[in-house]
Coordinates of C-alpha atoms in Angstrom, one line a residue:
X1 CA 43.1 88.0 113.2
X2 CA 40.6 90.9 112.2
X3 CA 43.7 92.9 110.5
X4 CA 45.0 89.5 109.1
X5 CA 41.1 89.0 107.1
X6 CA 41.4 92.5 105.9
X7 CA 44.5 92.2 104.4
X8 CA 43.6 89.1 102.7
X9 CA 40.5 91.2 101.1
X10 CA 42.3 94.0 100.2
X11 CA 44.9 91.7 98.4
X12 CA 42.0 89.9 96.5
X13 CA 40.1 93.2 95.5
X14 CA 43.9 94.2 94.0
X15 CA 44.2 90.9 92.2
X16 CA 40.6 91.3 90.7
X17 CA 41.3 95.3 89.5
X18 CA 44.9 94.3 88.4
X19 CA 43.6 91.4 86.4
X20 CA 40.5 93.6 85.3
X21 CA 43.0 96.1 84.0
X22 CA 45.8 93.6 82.2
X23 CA 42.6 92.2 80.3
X24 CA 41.3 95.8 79.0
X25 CA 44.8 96.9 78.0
X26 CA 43.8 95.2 73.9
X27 CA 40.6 97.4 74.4
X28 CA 39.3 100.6 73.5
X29 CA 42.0 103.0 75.2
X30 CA 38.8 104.6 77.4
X31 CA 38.7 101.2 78.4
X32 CA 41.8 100.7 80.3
X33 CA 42.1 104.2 81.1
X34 CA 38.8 103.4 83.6
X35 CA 40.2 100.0 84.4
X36 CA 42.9 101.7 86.3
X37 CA 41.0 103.5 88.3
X38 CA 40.4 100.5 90.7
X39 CA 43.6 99.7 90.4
X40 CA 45.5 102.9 91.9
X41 CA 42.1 103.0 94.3
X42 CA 42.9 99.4 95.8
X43 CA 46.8 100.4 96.0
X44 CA 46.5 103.4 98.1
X45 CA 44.6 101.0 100.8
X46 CA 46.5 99.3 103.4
X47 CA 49.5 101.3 102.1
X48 CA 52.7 98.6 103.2
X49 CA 55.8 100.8 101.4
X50 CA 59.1 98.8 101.1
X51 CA 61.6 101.3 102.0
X52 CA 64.7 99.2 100.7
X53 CA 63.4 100.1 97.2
X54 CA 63.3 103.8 97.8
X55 CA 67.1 103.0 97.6
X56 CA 66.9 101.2 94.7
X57 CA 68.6 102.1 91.4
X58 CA 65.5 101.9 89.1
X59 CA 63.4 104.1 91.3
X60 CA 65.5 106.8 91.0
X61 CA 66.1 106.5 87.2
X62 CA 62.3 106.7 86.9
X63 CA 62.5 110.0 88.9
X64 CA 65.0 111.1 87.2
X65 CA 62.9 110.6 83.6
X66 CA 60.5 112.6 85.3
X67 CA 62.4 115.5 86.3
X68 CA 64.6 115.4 83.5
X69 CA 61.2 116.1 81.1
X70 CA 60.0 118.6 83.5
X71 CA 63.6 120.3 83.3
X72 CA 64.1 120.2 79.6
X73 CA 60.6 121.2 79.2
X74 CA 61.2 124.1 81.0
X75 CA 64.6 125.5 79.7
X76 CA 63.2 125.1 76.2
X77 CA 59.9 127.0 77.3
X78 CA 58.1 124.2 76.2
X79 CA 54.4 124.4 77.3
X80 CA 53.8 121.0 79.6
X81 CA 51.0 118.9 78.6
X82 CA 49.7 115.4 79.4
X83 CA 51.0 113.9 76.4
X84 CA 54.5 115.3 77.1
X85 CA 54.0 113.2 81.1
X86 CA 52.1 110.4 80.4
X87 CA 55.2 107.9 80.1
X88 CA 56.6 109.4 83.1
X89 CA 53.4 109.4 85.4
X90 CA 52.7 106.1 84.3
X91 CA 56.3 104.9 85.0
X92 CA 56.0 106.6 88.7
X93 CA 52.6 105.1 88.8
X94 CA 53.1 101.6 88.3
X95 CA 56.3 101.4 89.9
X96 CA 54.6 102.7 93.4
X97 CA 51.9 99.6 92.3
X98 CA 53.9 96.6 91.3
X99 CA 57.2 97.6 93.0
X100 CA 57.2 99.7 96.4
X101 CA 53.6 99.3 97.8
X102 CA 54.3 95.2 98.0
X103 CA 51.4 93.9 96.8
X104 CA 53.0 92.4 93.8
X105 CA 53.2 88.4 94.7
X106 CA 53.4 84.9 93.0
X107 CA 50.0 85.0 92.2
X108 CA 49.0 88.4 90.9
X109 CA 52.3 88.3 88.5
X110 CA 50.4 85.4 86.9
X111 CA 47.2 86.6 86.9
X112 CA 48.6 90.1 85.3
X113 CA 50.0 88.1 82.6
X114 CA 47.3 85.5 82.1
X115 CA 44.1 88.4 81.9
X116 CA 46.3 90.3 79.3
X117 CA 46.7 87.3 77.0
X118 CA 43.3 86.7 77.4
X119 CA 42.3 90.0 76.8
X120 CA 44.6 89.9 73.1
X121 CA 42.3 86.9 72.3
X122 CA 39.3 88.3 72.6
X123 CA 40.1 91.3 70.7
X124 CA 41.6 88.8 67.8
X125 CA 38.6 86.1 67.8
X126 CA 36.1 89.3 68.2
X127 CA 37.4 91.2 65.1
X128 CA 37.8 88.2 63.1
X129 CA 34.0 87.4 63.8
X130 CA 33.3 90.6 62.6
X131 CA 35.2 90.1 59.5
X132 CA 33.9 86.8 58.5
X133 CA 30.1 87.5 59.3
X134 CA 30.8 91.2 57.0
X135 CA 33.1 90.3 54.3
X136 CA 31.7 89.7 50.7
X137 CA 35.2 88.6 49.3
X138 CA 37.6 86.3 51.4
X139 CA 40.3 87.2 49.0
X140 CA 40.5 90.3 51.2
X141 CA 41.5 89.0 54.4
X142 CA 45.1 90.8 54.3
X143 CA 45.5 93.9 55.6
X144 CA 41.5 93.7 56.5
X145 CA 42.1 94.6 60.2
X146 CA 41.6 98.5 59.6
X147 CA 38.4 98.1 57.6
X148 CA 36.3 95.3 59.7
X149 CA 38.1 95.3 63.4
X150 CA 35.2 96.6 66.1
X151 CA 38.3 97.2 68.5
X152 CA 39.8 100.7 67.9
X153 CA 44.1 99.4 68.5
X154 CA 46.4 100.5 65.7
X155 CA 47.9 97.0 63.4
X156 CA 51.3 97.5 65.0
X157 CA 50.2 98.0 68.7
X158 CA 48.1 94.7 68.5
X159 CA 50.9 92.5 66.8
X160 CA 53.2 93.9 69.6
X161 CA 50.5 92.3 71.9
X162 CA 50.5 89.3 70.2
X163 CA 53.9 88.6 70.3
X164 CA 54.4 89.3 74.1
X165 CA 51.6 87.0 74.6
X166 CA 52.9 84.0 72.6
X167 CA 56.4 84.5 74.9
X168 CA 54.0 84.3 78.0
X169 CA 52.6 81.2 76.8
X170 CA 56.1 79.8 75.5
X171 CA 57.1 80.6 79.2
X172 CA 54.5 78.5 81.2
X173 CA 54.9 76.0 78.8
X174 CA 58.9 76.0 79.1
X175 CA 59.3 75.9 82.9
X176 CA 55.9 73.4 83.4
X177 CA 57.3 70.5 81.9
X178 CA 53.8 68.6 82.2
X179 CA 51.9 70.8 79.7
X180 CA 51.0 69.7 76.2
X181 CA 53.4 72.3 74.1
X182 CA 49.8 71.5 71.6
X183 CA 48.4 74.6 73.0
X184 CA 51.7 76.3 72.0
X185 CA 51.2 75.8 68.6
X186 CA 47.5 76.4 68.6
X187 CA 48.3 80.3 70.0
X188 CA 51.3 80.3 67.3
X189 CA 48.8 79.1 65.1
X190 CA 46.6 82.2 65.9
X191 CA 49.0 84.6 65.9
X192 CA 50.2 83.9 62.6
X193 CA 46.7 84.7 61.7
X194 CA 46.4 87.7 63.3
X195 CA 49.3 88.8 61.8
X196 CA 48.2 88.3 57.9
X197 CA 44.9 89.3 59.1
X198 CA 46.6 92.7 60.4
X199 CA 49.4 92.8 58.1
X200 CA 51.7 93.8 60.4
X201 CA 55.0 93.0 59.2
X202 CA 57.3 94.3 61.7
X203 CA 55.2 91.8 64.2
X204 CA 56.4 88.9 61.9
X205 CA 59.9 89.6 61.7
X206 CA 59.9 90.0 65.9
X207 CA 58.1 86.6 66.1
X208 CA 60.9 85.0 64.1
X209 CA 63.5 86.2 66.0
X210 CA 61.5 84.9 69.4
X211 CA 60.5 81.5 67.9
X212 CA 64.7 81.1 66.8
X213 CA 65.4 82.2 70.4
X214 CA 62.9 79.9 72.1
X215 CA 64.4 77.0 70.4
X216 CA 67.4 78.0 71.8
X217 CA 66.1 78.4 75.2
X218 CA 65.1 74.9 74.9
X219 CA 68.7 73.4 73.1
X220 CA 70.7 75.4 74.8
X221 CA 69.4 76.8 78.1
X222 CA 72.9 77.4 79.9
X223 CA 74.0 80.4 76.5
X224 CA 69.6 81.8 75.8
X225 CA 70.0 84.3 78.2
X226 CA 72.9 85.6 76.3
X227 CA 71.7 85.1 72.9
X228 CA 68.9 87.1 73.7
X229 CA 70.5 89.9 75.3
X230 CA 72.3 90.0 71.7
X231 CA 70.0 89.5 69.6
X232 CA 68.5 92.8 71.8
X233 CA 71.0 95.0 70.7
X234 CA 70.6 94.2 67.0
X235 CA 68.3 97.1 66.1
X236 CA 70.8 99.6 67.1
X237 CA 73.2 97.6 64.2
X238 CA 69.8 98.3 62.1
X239 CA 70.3 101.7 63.1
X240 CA 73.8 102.7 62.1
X241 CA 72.9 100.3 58.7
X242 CA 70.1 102.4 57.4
X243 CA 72.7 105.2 57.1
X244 CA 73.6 103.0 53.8
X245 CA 71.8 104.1 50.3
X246 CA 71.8 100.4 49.8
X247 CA 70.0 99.6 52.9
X248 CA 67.8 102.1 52.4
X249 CA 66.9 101.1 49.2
X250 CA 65.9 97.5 50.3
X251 CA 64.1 98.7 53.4
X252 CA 62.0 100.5 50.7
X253 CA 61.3 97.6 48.9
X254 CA 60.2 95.9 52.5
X255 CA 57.9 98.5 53.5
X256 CA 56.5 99.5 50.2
X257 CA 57.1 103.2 50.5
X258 CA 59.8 105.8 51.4
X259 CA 58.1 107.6 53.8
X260 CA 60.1 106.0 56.5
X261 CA 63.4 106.7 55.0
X262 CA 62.2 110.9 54.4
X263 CA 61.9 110.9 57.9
X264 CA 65.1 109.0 59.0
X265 CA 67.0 111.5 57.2
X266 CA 65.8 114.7 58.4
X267 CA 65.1 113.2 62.3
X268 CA 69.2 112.1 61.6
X269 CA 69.9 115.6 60.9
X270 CA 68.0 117.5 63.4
X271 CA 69.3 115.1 66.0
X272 CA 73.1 115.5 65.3
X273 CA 72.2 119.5 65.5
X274 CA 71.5 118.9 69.2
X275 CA 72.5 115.4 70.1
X276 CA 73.0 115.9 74.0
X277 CA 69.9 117.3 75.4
X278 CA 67.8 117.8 72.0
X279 CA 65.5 120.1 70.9
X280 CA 62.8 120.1 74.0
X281 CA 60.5 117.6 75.0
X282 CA 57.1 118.4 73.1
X283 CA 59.1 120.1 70.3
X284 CA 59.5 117.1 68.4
X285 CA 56.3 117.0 66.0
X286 CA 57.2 121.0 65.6
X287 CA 60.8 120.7 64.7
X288 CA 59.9 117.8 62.2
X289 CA 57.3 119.9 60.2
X290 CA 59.5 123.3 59.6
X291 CA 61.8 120.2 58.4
X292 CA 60.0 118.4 55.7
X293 CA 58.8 119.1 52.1
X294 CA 55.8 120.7 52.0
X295 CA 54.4 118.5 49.6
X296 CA 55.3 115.3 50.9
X297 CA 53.6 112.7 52.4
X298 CA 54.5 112.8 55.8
X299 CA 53.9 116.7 55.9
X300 CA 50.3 116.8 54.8
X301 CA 49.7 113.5 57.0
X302 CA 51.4 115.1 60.0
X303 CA 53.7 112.1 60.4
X304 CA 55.3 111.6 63.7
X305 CA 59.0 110.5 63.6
X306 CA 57.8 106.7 63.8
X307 CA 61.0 105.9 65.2
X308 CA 60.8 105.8 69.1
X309 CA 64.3 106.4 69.5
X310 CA 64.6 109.2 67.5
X311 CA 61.2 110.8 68.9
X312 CA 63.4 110.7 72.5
X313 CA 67.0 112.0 70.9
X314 CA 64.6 114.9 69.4
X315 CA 63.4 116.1 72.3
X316 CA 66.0 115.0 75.4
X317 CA 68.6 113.9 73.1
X318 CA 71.0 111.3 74.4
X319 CA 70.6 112.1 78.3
X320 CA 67.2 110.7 77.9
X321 CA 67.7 108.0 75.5
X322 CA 70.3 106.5 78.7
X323 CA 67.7 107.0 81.1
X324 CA 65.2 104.8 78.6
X325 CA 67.6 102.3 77.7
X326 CA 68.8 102.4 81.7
X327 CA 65.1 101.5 82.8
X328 CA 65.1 98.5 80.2
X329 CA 68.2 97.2 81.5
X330 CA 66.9 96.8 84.8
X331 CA 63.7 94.3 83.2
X332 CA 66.3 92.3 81.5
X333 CA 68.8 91.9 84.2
X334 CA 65.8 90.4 86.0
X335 CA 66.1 87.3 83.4
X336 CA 67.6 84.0 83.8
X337 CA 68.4 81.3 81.4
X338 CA 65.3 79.7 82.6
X339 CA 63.1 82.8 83.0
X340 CA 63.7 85.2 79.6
X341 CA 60.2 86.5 79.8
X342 CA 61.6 89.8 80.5
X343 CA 64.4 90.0 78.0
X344 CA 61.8 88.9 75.3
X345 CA 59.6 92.0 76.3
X346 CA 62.7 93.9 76.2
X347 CA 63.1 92.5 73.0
X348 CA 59.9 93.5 71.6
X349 CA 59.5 96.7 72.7
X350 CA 63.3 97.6 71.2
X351 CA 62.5 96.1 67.7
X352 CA 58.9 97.7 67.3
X353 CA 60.7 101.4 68.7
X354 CA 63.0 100.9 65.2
X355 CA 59.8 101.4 62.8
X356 CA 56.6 103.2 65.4
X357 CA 57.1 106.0 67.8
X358 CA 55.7 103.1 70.6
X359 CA 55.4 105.7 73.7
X360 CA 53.6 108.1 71.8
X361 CA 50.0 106.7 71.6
X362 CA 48.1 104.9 74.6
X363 CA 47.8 101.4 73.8
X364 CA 52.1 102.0 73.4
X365 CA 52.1 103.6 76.9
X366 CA 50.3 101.8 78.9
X367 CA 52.1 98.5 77.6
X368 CA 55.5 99.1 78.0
X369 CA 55.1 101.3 81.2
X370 CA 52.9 98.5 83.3
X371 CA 54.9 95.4 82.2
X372 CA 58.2 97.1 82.9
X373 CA 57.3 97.8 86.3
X374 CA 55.6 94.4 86.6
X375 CA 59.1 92.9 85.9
X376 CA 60.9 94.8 87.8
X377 CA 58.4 94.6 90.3
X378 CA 58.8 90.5 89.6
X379 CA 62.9 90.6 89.5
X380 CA 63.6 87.6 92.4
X381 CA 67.2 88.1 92.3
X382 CA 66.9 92.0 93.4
X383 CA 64.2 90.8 96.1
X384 CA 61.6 93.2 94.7
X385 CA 58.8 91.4 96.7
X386 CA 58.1 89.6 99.5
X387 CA 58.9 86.3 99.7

């Protein structure tokens, strides 16, 4: 009786620092960096490891991402660092949270995903607060988010945010037939805002795609999980197209500059040098420089490759890249016609890696590494947590 009241602390105090931590992941990245704490603290309490997932094929895919950095780091006498590990560690990390140490259950998926959209609203209503109590001219509310925001996330990062939260919302809407889908359209509403407000373009285009597939989801349940899964391979056909000078040339219209394009080229040519293994893991930003002009833009800004995938074929080439892409297929093979939530953060995360290098900064790391193992953790057809 005395072990069974303990237990049923220790669970609460994880639900409490889990949510604590899902809510601070729009914040300041000290902010969630402390909010973990708790979070790892609680988890090594009342340890209960499920030894069937030891066994399990994502685990070791996630060790081998680790070992394979530490490996290629080491042949190409690369000196470690943090930044090179934190996707890694935080992959290990979070799987031993939301995955093997059971803890993961009905109510703390929820929670996770309920604390983080709130989280992305407050950081939204807070910076437009800021903006409309500071701001002389209301003509200037595009693009304002850099100049008035009081929350220190990058415009790309936050419309990634956005977006996975309207899917959440689109979820518990979808599968609870008795809510109002009113409240769908007043966060659609919102993020549409946020979105102008930020001028984050990329985050409009993704939200497109996942309103077209929601309606889908809703016409044509028994073929979404399908459409989604190809509409999720798309941006390696985006890929391939920007090889063409035509393509090219319109994607410079899109984004306004060619920056994007400079770097596509050389990152295409450095990786097809060494296309198997790459050129070391931390020698990306190095191998890049010695590359470019140095008079252009990108050179005297110390642009990183803002391409995710080619940030990973530059330094662990394709071996890597499979891992990657290996891990994400495991979050979307947890989807079902009636529960996509996975595939549309799989969705996401592979449309925003075409135009940011997404792993590379904190608020990118901390995102896709928690809510990949929180999905796999979730993924009721493997039998990743207790019934």
């Amino acid at each position: 009786m005395l072990k069974s009241k303990q237990n049923g602390i220790w669970e609460r105090a994880f639900l409490i620092a889990l949510a604590i931590f899902g809510f601070s992941l729009s914040l300041d990245p000290d902010w969630s960096s402390k909010a973990l704490i708790p979070v790892i603290a609680v988890s090594l309490i009342n340890i209960r490891i499920n030894k069937s997932l030891i066994k399990a094929p994502s685990f070791y895919v996630v060790l081998l991402i680790f070992g394979y950095t530490l490996v290629n780091a080491w042949v190409f006498r690369v000196s470690p660092d943090m930044e090179m590990f934190s996707v890694p560690i935080c992959l290990l990390m979070f799987f031993y949270v939301l995955v093997v140490s059971k803890k993961l259950n009905e109510k703390s998926f929820r929670i996770t995903l309920y604390s983080f959209s709130a989280g992305v609203l407050l950081v939204g209503i807070a910076n437009l607060m800021v903006y409309f109590m500071g701001s002389d001219s209301p003509q200037d509310f595009y693009e304002a988010w850099n100049k008035t925001t009081i929350v220190d996330i990058h415009k790309i990062y936050y419309g990634v945010y956005v977006n996975l939260m309207v899917a959440i919302i689109w979820h518990y809407t979808f599968i609870n037939h008795r809510l109002n889908f009113l409240m769908f359209f007043i966060i659609l509403g919102f993020s549409w805002t946020m979105f102008y407000f930020t001028g984050a373009k990329s985050s409009m285009f993704i939200n497109v795609v996942l309103l077209m597939l929601f309606l889908i989801q809703k016409l044509w349940t028994k073929k979404a999980k399908l459409i989604t899964s190809i509409m999720t391979l798309l941006p390696i056909i985006i890929m391939l197209a920007l090889s063409s000078i035509e393509v090219q040339g319109y994607f410079i219209k899109v984004d306004g500059e060619a920056s994007r394009i400079r770097n596509y080229k050389i990152n295409q040519k450095l990786i097809l040098e060494k296309p198997l293994f790459g050129h070391g893991i931390g020698n990306e930003f190095k191998i890049m420089q010695r590359n470019r002009g140095e008079n252009s833009w990108e050179y005297k800004n110390a642009y990183n490759a803002h391409n995710q995938y080619f940030h990973i074929l530059l330094g662990g080439g394709l071996v890597l890249l499979a891992f990657y892409l290996l891990v994400l297929y495991y979050v979307g093979n947890g989807s079902s016609n009636q529960f996509l939530l996975p595939s549309y953060f799989v969705l996401i995360v592979a449309y925003v890696c075409l135009i940011e290098s997404f792993f590379e900064r904190h608020h990118g790391a901390f995102f896709t590494t928690l809510f990949i193992c929180l999905f796999i953790g979730w993924n009721k057809k493997l039998k990743f947590y207790d019934a």
